[in-house]
JSON list of C-alpha atoms in Angstrom, two decimals:
[
{"chain": "A", "resi": 585, "resn": "MET", "atom": "CA", "xyz": [-77.97, -43.96, -110.14]},
{"chain": "A", "resi": 586, "resn": "GLN", "atom": "CA", "xyz": [-74.42, -44.81, -109.10]},
{"chain": "A", "resi": 587, "resn": "PRO", "atom": "CA", "xyz": [-73.49, -48.51, -109.16]},
{"chain": "A", "resi": 588, "resn": "LEU", "atom": "CA", "xyz": [-73.69, -50.22, -105.79]},
{"chain": "A", "resi": 589, "resn": "HIS", "atom": "CA", "xyz": [-70.33, -50.76, -104.13]},
{"chain": "A", "resi": 590, "resn": "LEU", "atom": "CA", "xyz": [-69.99, -52.84, -100.96]},
{"chain": "A", "resi": 591, "resn": "ILE", "atom": "CA", "xyz": [-66.94, -52.84, -98.66]},
{"chain": "A", "resi": 592, "resn": "LEU", "atom": "CA", "xyz": [-66.64, -55.73, -96.18]},
{"chain": "A", "resi": 593, "resn": "LEU", "atom": "CA", "xyz": [-64.68, -55.29, -92.93]},
{"chain": "A", "resi": 594, "resn": "SER", "atom": "CA", "xyz": [-63.80, -58.18, -90.64]},
{"chain": "A", "resi": 595, "resn": "GLY", "atom": "CA", "xyz": [-63.29, -58.31, -86.88]},
{"chain": "A", "resi": 596, "resn": "TRP", "atom": "CA", "xyz": [-60.65, -58.97, -84.23]},
{"chain": "A", "resi": 597, "resn": "GLY", "atom": "CA", "xyz": [-58.25, -61.80, -85.02]},
{"chain": "A", "resi": 598, "resn": "VAL", "atom": "CA", "xyz": [-59.99, -62.65, -88.31]},
{"chain": "A", "resi": 599, "resn": "ASP", "atom": "CA", "xyz": [-59.09, -61.43, -91.79]},
{"chain": "A", "resi": 600, "resn": "GLN", "atom": "CA", "xyz": [-61.08, -61.11, -95.00]},
{"chain": "A", "resi": 601, "resn": "ARG", "atom": "CA", "xyz": [-61.29, -64.89, -95.46]},
{"chain": "A", "resi": 602, "resn": "ILE", "atom": "CA", "xyz": [-64.34, -64.83, -93.15]},
{"chain": "A", "resi": 603, "resn": "TRP", "atom": "CA", "xyz": [-66.36, -63.48, -96.12]},
{"chain": "A", "resi": 604, "resn": "GLN", "atom": "CA", "xyz": [-65.53, -66.39, -98.47]},
{"chain": "A", "resi": 605, "resn": "PRO", "atom": "CA", "xyz": [-68.90, -68.17, -98.02]},
{"chain": "A", "resi": 606, "resn": "LEU", "atom": "CA", "xyz": [-70.65, -65.15, -99.55]},
{"chain": "A", "resi": 607, "resn": "GLU", "atom": "CA", "xyz": [-68.47, -64.77, -102.63]},
{"chain": "A", "resi": 608, "resn": "ALA", "atom": "CA", "xyz": [-70.73, -66.74, -104.99]},
{"chain": "A", "resi": 609, "resn": "LEU", "atom": "CA", "xyz": [-73.91, -65.13, -103.65]},
{"chain": "A", "resi": 610, "resn": "TRP", "atom": "CA", "xyz": [-73.45, -61.49, -104.69]},
{"chain": "A", "resi": 611, "resn": "PRO", "atom": "CA", "xyz": [-75.42, -60.27, -107.76]},
{"chain": "A", "resi": 612, "resn": "THR", "atom": "CA", "xyz": [-73.49, -58.92, -110.74]},
{"chain": "A", "resi": 613, "resn": "SER", "atom": "CA", "xyz": [-75.01, -55.49, -110.10]},
{"chain": "A", "resi": 614, "resn": "LEU", "atom": "CA", "xyz": [-73.01, -55.23, -106.86]},
{"chain": "A", "resi": 615, "resn": "THR", "atom": "CA", "xyz": [-69.28, -54.56, -106.67]},
{"chain": "A", "resi": 616, "resn": "VAL", "atom": "CA", "xyz": [-67.97, -56.20, -103.50]},
{"chain": "A", "resi": 617, "resn": "GLN", "atom": "CA", "xyz": [-64.55, -55.66, -101.94]},
{"chain": "A", "resi": 618, "resn": "ALA", "atom": "CA", "xyz": [-63.21, -57.14, -98.70]},
{"chain": "A", "resi": 619, "resn": "VAL", "atom": "CA", "xyz": [-60.78, -54.66, -97.11]},
{"chain": "A", "resi": 620, "resn": "GLU", "atom": "CA", "xyz": [-58.21, -55.55, -94.45]},
{"chain": "A", "resi": 621, "resn": "TRP", "atom": "CA", "xyz": [-57.53, -53.52, -91.34]},
{"chain": "A", "resi": 622, "resn": "PRO", "atom": "CA", "xyz": [-53.88, -52.47, -90.81]},
{"chain": "A", "resi": 623, "resn": "GLY", "atom": "CA", "xyz": [-51.75, -55.40, -89.72]},
{"chain": "A", "resi": 624, "resn": "TYR", "atom": "CA", "xyz": [-54.00, -58.06, -91.28]},
{"chain": "A", "resi": 625, "resn": "GLY", "atom": "CA", "xyz": [-53.21, -59.92, -94.48]},
{"chain": "A", "resi": 626, "resn": "ASP", "atom": "CA", "xyz": [-50.58, -58.05, -96.47]},
{"chain": "A", "resi": 627, "resn": "THR", "atom": "CA", "xyz": [-51.35, -54.63, -94.98]},
{"chain": "A", "resi": 628, "resn": "TYR", "atom": "CA", "xyz": [-48.73, -52.73, -93.03]},
{"chain": "A", "resi": 629, "resn": "PRO", "atom": "CA", "xyz": [-49.40, -52.67, -89.26]},
{"chain": "A", "resi": 630, "resn": "LEU", "atom": "CA", "xyz": [-49.79, -49.53, -87.21]},
{"chain": "A", "resi": 631, "resn": "ALA", "atom": "CA", "xyz": [-47.44, -48.73, -84.34]},
{"chain": "A", "resi": 632, "resn": "ALA", "atom": "CA", "xyz": [-48.24, -49.86, -80.82]},
{"chain": "A", "resi": 633, "resn": "ASN", "atom": "CA", "xyz": [-51.00, -47.87, -79.10]},
{"chain": "A", "resi": 634, "resn": "ALA", "atom": "CA", "xyz": [-52.14, -46.39, -82.41]},
{"chain": "A", "resi": 635, "resn": "SER", "atom": "CA", "xyz": [-54.93, -43.81, -82.19]},
{"chain": "A", "resi": 636, "resn": "LEU", "atom": "CA", "xyz": [-58.16, -43.73, -84.15]},
{"chain": "A", "resi": 637, "resn": "GLU", "atom": "CA", "xyz": [-56.76, -40.74, -86.04]},
{"chain": "A", "resi": 638, "resn": "GLU", "atom": "CA", "xyz": [-53.85, -42.91, -87.21]},
{"chain": "A", "resi": 639, "resn": "LEU", "atom": "CA", "xyz": [-56.27, -45.65, -88.16]},
{"chain": "A", "resi": 640, "resn": "ALA", "atom": "CA", "xyz": [-58.33, -43.15, -90.15]},
{"chain": "A", "resi": 641, "resn": "ASP", "atom": "CA", "xyz": [-55.23, -41.99, -92.03]},
{"chain": "A", "resi": 642, "resn": "ALA", "atom": "CA", "xyz": [-54.43, -45.60, -92.95]},
{"chain": "A", "resi": 643, "resn": "MET", "atom": "CA", "xyz": [-58.00, -46.37, -94.03]},
{"chain": "A", "resi": 644, "resn": "ALA", "atom": "CA", "xyz": [-58.80, -43.12, -95.87]},
{"chain": "A", "resi": 645, "resn": "GLU", "atom": "CA", "xyz": [-58.11, -44.61, -99.30]},
{"chain": "A", "resi": 646, "resn": "PRO", "atom": "CA", "xyz": [-59.61, -48.13, -98.96]},
{"chain": "A", "resi": 647, "resn": "LEU", "atom": "CA", "xyz": [-62.78, -46.89, -97.20]},
{"chain": "A", "resi": 648, "resn": "ALA", "atom": "CA", "xyz": [-64.41, -45.20, -100.18]},
{"chain": "A", "resi": 649, "resn": "SER", "atom": "CA", "xyz": [-67.29, -42.85, -99.44]},
{"chain": "A", "resi": 650, "resn": "ASP", "atom": "CA", "xyz": [-69.26, -43.99, -102.52]},
{"chain": "A", "resi": 651, "resn": "ALA", "atom": "CA", "xyz": [-69.75, -47.43, -100.97]},
{"chain": "A", "resi": 652, "resn": "VAL", "atom": "CA", "xyz": [-71.87, -49.08, -98.31]},
{"chain": "A", "resi": 653, "resn": "TRP", "atom": "CA", "xyz": [-69.61, -50.34, -95.51]},
{"chain": "A", "resi": 654, "resn": "VAL", "atom": "CA", "xyz": [-70.38, -53.67, -93.81]},
{"chain": "A", "resi": 655, "resn": "GLY", "atom": "CA", "xyz": [-68.51, -53.95, -90.51]},
{"chain": "A", "resi": 656, "resn": "TRP", "atom": "CA", "xyz": [-68.57, -57.27, -88.67]},
{"chain": "A", "resi": 657, "resn": "SER", "atom": "CA", "xyz": [-67.82, -57.40, -84.91]},
{"chain": "A", "resi": 658, "resn": "MET", "atom": "CA", "xyz": [-64.81, -55.14, -84.21]},
{"chain": "A", "resi": 659, "resn": "GLY", "atom": "CA", "xyz": [-65.02, -54.09, -87.85]},
{"chain": "A", "resi": 660, "resn": "GLY", "atom": "CA", "xyz": [-68.42, -52.53, -87.17]},
{"chain": "A", "resi": 661, "resn": "LEU", "atom": "CA", "xyz": [-67.17, -50.80, -84.04]},
{"chain": "A", "resi": 662, "resn": "LEU", "atom": "CA", "xyz": [-64.19, -49.31, -85.90]},
{"chain": "A", "resi": 663, "resn": "ALA", "atom": "CA", "xyz": [-66.19, -48.36, -88.99]},
{"chain": "A", "resi": 664, "resn": "THR", "atom": "CA", "xyz": [-68.64, -46.45, -86.80]},
{"chain": "A", "resi": 665, "resn": "ALA", "atom": "CA", "xyz": [-65.83, -44.70, -84.92]},
{"chain": "A", "resi": 666, "resn": "LEU", "atom": "CA", "xyz": [-64.23, -43.65, -88.21]},
{"chain": "A", "resi": 667, "resn": "LEU", "atom": "CA", "xyz": [-67.37, -41.75, -89.19]},
{"chain": "A", "resi": 668, "resn": "ALA", "atom": "CA", "xyz": [-65.92, -38.97, -87.03]},
{"chain": "A", "resi": 669, "resn": "TYR", "atom": "CA", "xyz": [-62.74, -38.82, -89.16]},
{"chain": "A", "resi": 670, "resn": "LEU", "atom": "CA", "xyz": [-63.59, -39.85, -92.73]},
{"chain": "A", "resi": 671, "resn": "PRO", "atom": "CA", "xyz": [-66.19, -38.80, -95.32]},
{"chain": "A", "resi": 672, "resn": "PRO", "atom": "CA", "xyz": [-69.31, -40.84, -94.55]},
{"chain": "A", "resi": 673, "resn": "PRO", "atom": "CA", "xyz": [-70.26, -43.76, -96.81]},
{"chain": "A", "resi": 674, "resn": "ARG", "atom": "CA", "xyz": [-73.57, -44.19, -98.58]},
{"chain": "A", "resi": 675, "resn": "GLY", "atom": "CA", "xyz": [-74.58, -46.41, -95.70]},
{"chain": "A", "resi": 676, "resn": "LEU", "atom": "CA", "xyz": [-73.24, -48.49, -92.83]},
{"chain": "A", "resi": 677, "resn": "ILE", "atom": "CA", "xyz": [-74.31, -52.03, -91.97]},
{"chain": "A", "resi": 678, "resn": "LEU", "atom": "CA", "xyz": [-73.23, -53.23, -88.53]},
{"chain": "A", "resi": 679, "resn": "LEU", "atom": "CA", "xyz": [-73.11, -57.01, -88.19]},
{"chain": "A", "resi": 680, "resn": "GLY", "atom": "CA", "xyz": [-72.70, -58.39, -84.67]},
{"chain": "A", "resi": 681, "resn": "ALA", "atom": "CA", "xyz": [-71.70, -54.95, -83.37]},
{"chain": "A", "resi": 682, "resn": "GLY", "atom": "CA", "xyz": [-73.42, -52.64, -80.90]},
{"chain": "A", "resi": 683, "resn": "ASP", "atom": "CA", "xyz": [-72.72, -49.16, -79.55]},
{"chain": "A", "resi": 684, "resn": "ALA", "atom": "CA", "xyz": [-69.78, -50.56, -77.59]},
{"chain": "A", "resi": 685, "resn": "PHE", "atom": "CA", "xyz": [-68.19, -53.98, -77.22]},
{"chain": "A", "resi": 686, "resn": "CYS", "atom": "CA", "xyz": [-68.60, -54.31, -73.46]},
{"chain": "A", "resi": 687, "resn": "SER", "atom": "CA", "xyz": [-71.99, -54.42, -71.82]},
{"chain": "A", "resi": 688, "resn": "LYS", "atom": "CA", "xyz": [-72.77, -51.73, -69.26]},
{"chain": "A", "resi": 689, "resn": "ASP", "atom": "CA", "xyz": [-75.08, -54.16, -67.45]},
{"chain": "A", "resi": 690, "resn": "GLU", "atom": "CA", "xyz": [-74.76, -57.63, -66.06]},
{"chain": "A", "resi": 691, "resn": "VAL", "atom": "CA", "xyz": [-74.20, -60.20, -68.77]},
{"chain": "A", "resi": 692, "resn": "SER", "atom": "CA", "xyz": [-77.16, -62.54, -69.16]},
{"chain": "A", "resi": 693, "resn": "ALA", "atom": "CA", "xyz": [-77.49, -66.05, -70.50]},
{"chain": "A", "resi": 694, "resn": "LYS", "atom": "CA", "xyz": [-78.43, -64.44, -73.82]},
{"chain": "A", "resi": 695, "resn": "GLY", "atom": "CA", "xyz": [-75.00, -62.96, -74.33]},
{"chain": "A", "resi": 696, "resn": "GLY", "atom": "CA", "xyz": [-72.67, -60.08, -73.66]},
{"chain": "A", "resi": 697, "resn": "VAL", "atom": "CA", "xyz": [-69.14, -59.32, -72.46]},
{"chain": "A", "resi": 698, "resn": "THR", "atom": "CA", "xyz": [-68.32, -57.34, -69.31]},
{"chain": "A", "resi": 699, "resn": "SER", "atom": "CA", "xyz": [-65.37, -54.98, -68.93]},
{"chain": "A", "resi": 700, "resn": "ALA", "atom": "CA", "xyz": [-63.88, -57.35, -66.36]},
{"chain": "A", "resi": 701, "resn": "GLU", "atom": "CA", "xyz": [-64.09, -60.27, -68.81]},
{"chain": "A", "resi": 702, "resn": "LEU", "atom": "CA", "xyz": [-62.43, -58.24, -71.54]},
{"chain": "A", "resi": 703, "resn": "SER", "atom": "CA", "xyz": [-59.66, -57.14, -69.15]},
{"chain": "A", "resi": 704, "resn": "ALA", "atom": "CA", "xyz": [-59.00, -60.78, -68.25]},
{"chain": "A", "resi": 705, "resn": "PHE", "atom": "CA", "xyz": [-58.95, -61.61, -71.94]},
{"chain": "A", "resi": 706, "resn": "GLN", "atom": "CA", "xyz": [-56.38, -58.84, -72.57]},
{"chain": "A", "resi": 707, "resn": "ARG", "atom": "CA", "xyz": [-54.14, -60.22, -69.83]},
{"chain": "A", "resi": 708, "resn": "ALA", "atom": "CA", "xyz": [-54.44, -63.72, -71.25]},
{"chain": "A", "resi": 709, "resn": "CYS", "atom": "CA", "xyz": [-53.56, -62.43, -74.71]},
{"chain": "A", "resi": 710, "resn": "GLN", "atom": "CA", "xyz": [-50.39, -60.83, -73.32]},
{"chain": "A", "resi": 711, "resn": "ARG", "atom": "CA", "xyz": [-49.35, -64.17, -71.81]},
{"chain": "A", "resi": 712, "resn": "ASP", "atom": "CA", "xyz": [-50.24, -66.42, -74.75]},
{"chain": "A", "resi": 713, "resn": "PRO", "atom": "CA", "xyz": [-51.66, -64.64, -77.81]},
{"chain": "A", "resi": 714, "resn": "THR", "atom": "CA", "xyz": [-52.13, -67.76, -79.93]},
{"chain": "A", "resi": 715, "resn": "ALA", "atom": "CA", "xyz": [-54.01, -69.80, -77.31]},
{"chain": "A", "resi": 716, "resn": "THR", "atom": "CA", "xyz": [-56.17, -66.79, -76.45]},
{"chain": "A", "resi": 717, "resn": "TRP", "atom": "CA", "xyz": [-56.98, -66.21, -80.11]},
{"chain": "A", "resi": 718, "resn": "GLN", "atom": "CA", "xyz": [-57.98, -69.87, -80.53]},
{"chain": "A", "resi": 719, "resn": "HIS", "atom": "CA", "xyz": [-60.23, -69.56, -77.47]},
{"chain": "A", "resi": 720, "resn": "PHE", "atom": "CA", "xyz": [-61.87, -66.50, -79.01]},
{"chain": "A", "resi": 721, "resn": "LEU", "atom": "CA", "xyz": [-62.61, -68.39, -82.23]},
{"chain": "A", "resi": 722, "resn": "ARG", "atom": "CA", "xyz": [-64.38, -71.10, -80.20]},
{"chain": "A", "resi": 723, "resn": "TRP", "atom": "CA", "xyz": [-66.22, -68.46, -78.18]},
{"chain": "A", "resi": 724, "resn": "GLN", "atom": "CA", "xyz": [-67.67, -66.59, -81.13]},
{"chain": "A", "resi": 725, "resn": "ALA", "atom": "CA", "xyz": [-68.71, -69.86, -82.83]},
{"chain": "A", "resi": 726, "resn": "GLN", "atom": "CA", "xyz": [-70.83, -70.92, -79.85]},
{"chain": "A", "resi": 727, "resn": "GLY", "atom": "CA", "xyz": [-74.06, -69.35, -81.06]},
{"chain": "A", "resi": 728, "resn": "GLU", "atom": "CA", "xyz": [-74.18, -71.19, -84.39]},
{"chain": "A", "resi": 729, "resn": "SER", "atom": "CA", "xyz": [-76.37, -74.23, -84.93]},
{"chain": "A", "resi": 730, "resn": "SER", "atom": "CA", "xyz": [-73.21, -76.36, -85.21]},
{"chain": "A", "resi": 731, "resn": "PRO", "atom": "CA", "xyz": [-70.49, -74.62, -83.15]},
{"chain": "A", "resi": 732, "resn": "ARG", "atom": "CA", "xyz": [-67.89, -77.31, -83.81]},
{"chain": "A", "resi": 733, "resn": "GLN", "atom": "CA", "xyz": [-68.39, -77.07, -87.55]},
{"chain": "A", "resi": 734, "resn": "ALA", "atom": "CA", "xyz": [-68.18, -73.25, -87.44]},
{"chain": "A", "resi": 735, "resn": "TYR", "atom": "CA", "xyz": [-64.97, -73.44, -85.41]},
{"chain": "A", "resi": 736, "resn": "ARG", "atom": "CA", "xyz": [-63.48, -75.97, -87.82]},
{"chain": "A", "resi": 737, "resn": "GLN", "atom": "CA", "xyz": [-64.30, -73.68, -90.73]},
{"chain": "A", "resi": 738, "resn": "LEU", "atom": "CA", "xyz": [-62.52, -70.79, -89.04]},
{"chain": "A", "resi": 739, "resn": "ARG", "atom": "CA", "xyz": [-59.46, -72.91, -88.26]},
{"chain": "A", "resi": 740, "resn": "ASP", "atom": "CA", "xyz": [-59.39, -74.41, -91.77]},
{"chain": "A", "resi": 741, "resn": "TRP", "atom": "CA", "xyz": [-59.28, -70.90, -93.27]},
{"chain": "A", "resi": 742, "resn": "LEU", "atom": "CA", "xyz": [-57.06, -69.17, -90.74]},
{"chain": "A", "resi": 743, "resn": "GLY", "atom": "CA", "xyz": [-54.70, -71.97, -89.75]},
{"chain": "A", "resi": 744, "resn": "ASP", "atom": "CA", "xyz": [-52.99, -72.33, -86.38]},
{"chain": "A", "resi": 745, "resn": "MET", "atom": "CA", "xyz": [-51.73, -68.77, -85.96]},
{"chain": "A", "resi": 746, "resn": "PRO", "atom": "CA", "xyz": [-53.51, -65.41, -85.78]},
{"chain": "A", "resi": 747, "resn": "PRO", "atom": "CA", "xyz": [-53.56, -63.46, -89.07]},
{"chain": "A", "resi": 748, "resn": "ALA", "atom": "CA", "xyz": [-52.07, -60.40, -87.33]},
{"chain": "A", "resi": 749, "resn": "ASP", "atom": "CA", "xyz": [-49.05, -59.72, -85.14]},
{"chain": "A", "resi": 750, "resn": "ASN", "atom": "CA", "xyz": [-49.25, -59.38, -81.36]},
{"chain": "A", "resi": 751, "resn": "THR", "atom": "CA", "xyz": [-49.11, -55.57, -81.42]},
{"chain": "A", "resi": 752, "resn": "THR", "atom": "CA", "xyz": [-52.03, -55.39, -83.84]},
{"chain": "A", "resi": 753, "resn": "LEU", "atom": "CA", "xyz": [-54.05, -57.82, -81.71]},
{"chain": "A", "resi": 754, "resn": "ALA", "atom": "CA", "xyz": [-53.32, -55.82, -78.53]},
{"chain": "A", "resi": 755, "resn": "THR", "atom": "CA", "xyz": [-54.31, -52.55, -80.20]},
{"chain": "A", "resi": 756, "resn": "GLY", "atom": "CA", "xyz": [-57.55, -54.11, -81.36]},
{"chain": "A", "resi": 757, "resn": "LEU", "atom": "CA", "xyz": [-58.39, -55.22, -77.83]},
{"chain": "A", "resi": 758, "resn": "HIS", "atom": "CA", "xyz": [-57.68, -51.70, -76.58]},
{"chain": "A", "resi": 759, "resn": "TRP", "atom": "CA", "xyz": [-60.16, -50.33, -79.13]},
{"chain": "A", "resi": 760, "resn": "LEU", "atom": "CA", "xyz": [-62.74, -52.92, -78.10]},
{"chain": "A", "resi": 761, "resn": "ALA", "atom": "CA", "xyz": [-62.36, -51.81, -74.49]},
{"chain": "A", "resi": 762, "resn": "SER", "atom": "CA", "xyz": [-62.43, -48.06, -75.11]},
{"chain": "A", "resi": 763, "resn": "ILE", "atom": "CA", "xyz": [-64.68, -47.19, -78.07]},
{"chain": "A", "resi": 764, "resn": "ASP", "atom": "CA", "xyz": [-68.18, -45.96, -77.27]},
{"chain": "A", "resi": 765, "resn": "ASN", "atom": "CA", "xyz": [-70.23, -45.10, -80.35]},
{"chain": "A", "resi": 766, "resn": "ARG", "atom": "CA", "xyz": [-73.48, -44.08, -78.67]},
{"chain": "A", "resi": 767, "resn": "SER", "atom": "CA", "xyz": [-73.22, -40.42, -79.65]},
{"chain": "A", "resi": 768, "resn": "ARG", "atom": "CA", "xyz": [-72.18, -41.24, -83.22]},
{"chain": "A", "resi": 769, "resn": "LEU", "atom": "CA", "xyz": [-75.11, -43.61, -83.71]},
{"chain": "A", "resi": 770, "resn": "ALA", "atom": "CA", "xyz": [-77.54, -41.16, -82.10]},
{"chain": "A", "resi": 771, "resn": "ALA", "atom": "CA", "xyz": [-76.99, -38.77, -85.02]},
{"chain": "A", "resi": 772, "resn": "PRO", "atom": "CA", "xyz": [-75.21, -40.68, -87.80]},
{"chain": "A", "resi": 773, "resn": "PRO", "atom": "CA", "xyz": [-74.04, -38.91, -90.97]},
{"chain": "A", "resi": 774, "resn": "CYS", "atom": "CA", "xyz": [-75.34, -41.75, -93.14]},
{"chain": "A", "resi": 775, "resn": "PRO", "atom": "CA", "xyz": [-78.04, -44.44, -93.05]},
{"chain": "A", "resi": 776, "resn": "VAL", "atom": "CA", "xyz": [-77.22, -47.19, -90.51]},
{"chain": "A", "resi": 777, "resn": "VAL", "atom": "CA", "xyz": [-78.72, -50.62, -89.99]},
{"chain": "A", "resi": 778, "resn": "ARG", "atom": "CA", "xyz": [-77.71, -53.19, -87.37]},
{"chain": "A", "resi": 779, "resn": "PHE", "atom": "CA", "xyz": [-77.86, -56.97, -87.79]},
{"chain": "A", "resi": 780, "resn": "ILE", "atom": "CA", "xyz": [-77.63, -59.08, -84.63]},
{"chain": "A", "resi": 781, "resn": "GLY", "atom": "CA", "xyz": [-77.70, -62.87, -84.54]},
{"chain": "A", "resi": 782, "resn": "GLU", "atom": "CA", "xyz": [-80.47, -64.31, -82.38]},
{"chain": "A", "resi": 783, "resn": "HIS", "atom": "CA", "xyz": [-77.95, -66.39, -80.42]},
{"chain": "A", "resi": 784, "resn": "ASP", "atom": "CA", "xyz": [-74.91, -64.10, -80.60]},
{"chain": "A", "resi": 785, "resn": "PRO", "atom": "CA", "xyz": [-72.88, -64.82, -77.42]},
{"chain": "A", "resi": 786, "resn": "LEU", "atom": "CA", "xyz": [-71.04, -61.48, -77.61]},
{"chain": "A", "resi": 787, "resn": "ILE", "atom": "CA", "xyz": [-74.07, -59.16, -77.69]},
{"chain": "A", "resi": 788, "resn": "ALA", "atom": "CA", "xyz": [-76.01, -58.34, -74.52]},
{"chain": "A", "resi": 789, "resn": "PRO", "atom": "CA", "xyz": [-79.80, -57.88, -74.69]},
{"chain": "A", "resi": 790, "resn": "PRO", "atom": "CA", "xyz": [-79.73, -54.04, -74.33]},
{"chain": "A", "resi": 791, "resn": "GLN", "atom": "CA", "xyz": [-77.54, -53.86, -77.46]},
{"chain": "A", "resi": 792, "resn": "ARG", "atom": "CA", "xyz": [-80.20, -55.65, -79.50]},
{"chain": "A", "resi": 793, "resn": "SER", "atom": "CA", "xyz": [-82.62, -52.72, -79.62]},
{"chain": "A", "resi": 794, "resn": "ASN", "atom": "CA", "xyz": [-82.99, -50.99, -82.98]},
{"chain": "A", "resi": 795, "resn": "SER", "atom": "CA", "xyz": [-81.54, -54.11, -84.64]},
{"chain": "A", "resi": 796, "resn": "VAL", "atom": "CA", "xyz": [-82.61, -56.54, -87.32]},
{"chain": "A", "resi": 797, "resn": "ILE", "atom": "CA", "xyz": [-82.51, -59.94, -85.59]},
{"chain": "A", "resi": 798, "resn": "LEU", "atom": "CA", "xyz": [-81.07, -62.72, -87.73]},
{"chain": "A", "resi": 799, "resn": "ASN", "atom": "CA", "xyz": [-82.95, -65.84, -86.64]},
{"chain": "A", "resi": 800, "resn": "GLY", "atom": "CA", "xyz": [-81.15, -69.05, -85.78]},
{"chain": "A", "resi": 801, "resn": "VAL", "atom": "CA", "xyz": [-77.58, -67.72, -85.96]},
{"chain": "A", "resi": 802, "resn": "GLY", "atom": "CA", "xyz": [-74.91, -66.43, -83.61]},
{"chain": "A", "resi": 803, "resn": "HIS", "atom": "CA", "xyz": [-71.94, -64.16, -84.15]},
{"chain": "A", "resi": 804, "resn": "CYS", "atom": "CA", "xyz": [-70.88, -65.78, -87.44]},
{"chain": "A", "resi": 805, "resn": "PRO", "atom": "CA", "xyz": [-73.91, -65.94, -89.76]},
{"chain": "A", "resi": 806, "resn": "MET", "atom": "CA", "xyz": [-71.62, -65.98, -92.80]},
{"chain": "A", "resi": 807, "resn": "LEU", "atom": "CA", "xyz": [-70.64, -69.49, -91.70]},
{"chain": "A", "resi": 808, "resn": "SER", "atom": "CA", "xyz": [-74.01, -70.91, -90.68]},
{"chain": "A", "resi": 809, "resn": "GLN", "atom": "CA", "xyz": [-76.49, -69.10, -92.99]},
{"chain": "A", "resi": 810, "resn": "PRO", "atom": "CA", "xyz": [-74.55, -67.35, -95.78]},
{"chain": "A", "resi": 811, "resn": "GLN", "atom": "CA", "xyz": [-77.48, -67.17, -98.20]},
{"chain": "A", "resi": 812, "resn": "ALA", "atom": "CA", "xyz": [-79.79, -65.52, -95.66]},
{"chain": "A", "resi": 813, "resn": "LEU", "atom": "CA", "xyz": [-77.06, -63.07, -94.67]},
{"chain": "A", "resi": 814, "resn": "ALA", "atom": "CA", "xyz": [-76.22, -62.16, -98.27]},
{"chain": "A", "resi": 815, "resn": "THR", "atom": "CA", "xyz": [-79.90, -61.62, -99.05]},
{"chain": "A", "resi": 816, "resn": "ALA", "atom": "CA", "xyz": [-80.31, -59.31, -96.04]},
{"chain": "A", "resi": 817, "resn": "ILE", "atom": "CA", "xyz": [-77.17, -57.32, -96.91]},
{"chain": "A", "resi": 818, "resn": "ILE", "atom": "CA", "xyz": [-78.23, -56.93, -100.55]},
{"chain": "A", "resi": 819, "resn": "ARG", "atom": "CA", "xyz": [-81.71, -55.77, -99.57]},
{"chain": "A", "resi": 820, "resn": "HIS", "atom": "CA", "xyz": [-80.52, -53.17, -97.09]},
{"chain": "A", "resi": 821, "resn": "THR", "atom": "CA", "xyz": [-77.68, -52.01, -99.31]},
{"chain": "A", "resi": 822, "resn": "THR", "atom": "CA", "xyz": [-80.22, -51.22, -102.00]},
{"chain": "A", "resi": 823, "resn": "LEU", "atom": "CA", "xyz": [-82.47, -49.39, -99.53]},
{"chain": "A", "resi": 824, "resn": "MET", "atom": "CA", "xyz": [-79.62, -47.44, -97.96]},
{"chain": "A", "resi": 825, "resn": "ALA", "atom": "CA", "xyz": [-78.21, -46.29, -101.28]},
{"chain": "A", "resi": 826, "resn": "ASN", "atom": "CA", "xyz": [-81.49, -44.45, -101.82]},
{"chain": "A", "resi": 827, "resn": "ALA", "atom": "CA", "xyz": [-82.35, -43.48, -98.22]},
{"chain": "A", "resi": 828, "resn": "ASN", "atom": "CA", "xyz": [-82.14, -40.28, -96.28]},
{"chain": "A", "resi": 829, "resn": "THR", "atom": "CA", "xyz": [-79.75, -40.11, -93.33]},
{"chain": "A", "resi": 830, "resn": "ALA", "atom": "CA", "xyz": [-81.35, -42.23, -90.59]},
{"chain": "A", "resi": 831, "resn": "ILE", "atom": "CA", "xyz": [-80.98, -45.38, -88.60]},
{"chain": "A", "resi": 832, "resn": "LEU", "atom": "CA", "xyz": [-83.10, -47.81, -90.60]}
]
């Protein structure tokens, strides 16, 4: 059997440092690599209004097909979309990511983001990207057992400025608004499993179907329950590496 290889993909406005709490929890049998999206960390950004085809070209080498991909938040949305352009991985784990970012229904007290809310967020980001990014960090930390502590962790790692330029942030918001992965997930080319935090403020109830619910966490389980998250990822990675194509 091939050795297990895991690729970790972060979300909008957050780079690979989000995965730091899991670093000491991976078994030696698993090779784990956190990969940056274009424009994050030291990676070269894409041009304004970049297409998914251009994203696929940039990610063709780092997104190895002999690995299981773990996409968190926007990272899950993009990883799913890239299944249409790149050789499929051994499996795909979606963490805090549904078929689409925006809810098609009314947002409930249990979570979700409407298209109108995302449009307002895009306008705010055009006016003041840094303040809007800081607001988003607070927003996604709300579902954790200690939101203030989760937010402080994010700010301690990321600092006072977004880890990507304004063009990269705007392109990411465009993808969040436009990508719909329902058809791709209806007939995926590889095994897929979805993890959703019980209190995730960004996921509406209809998006929680066919998902493994992570109890007691929100959108950032790597901050609030890293051991439980690592255990779940390891278990499903092992299953998916030996599974037939299906949504687990």
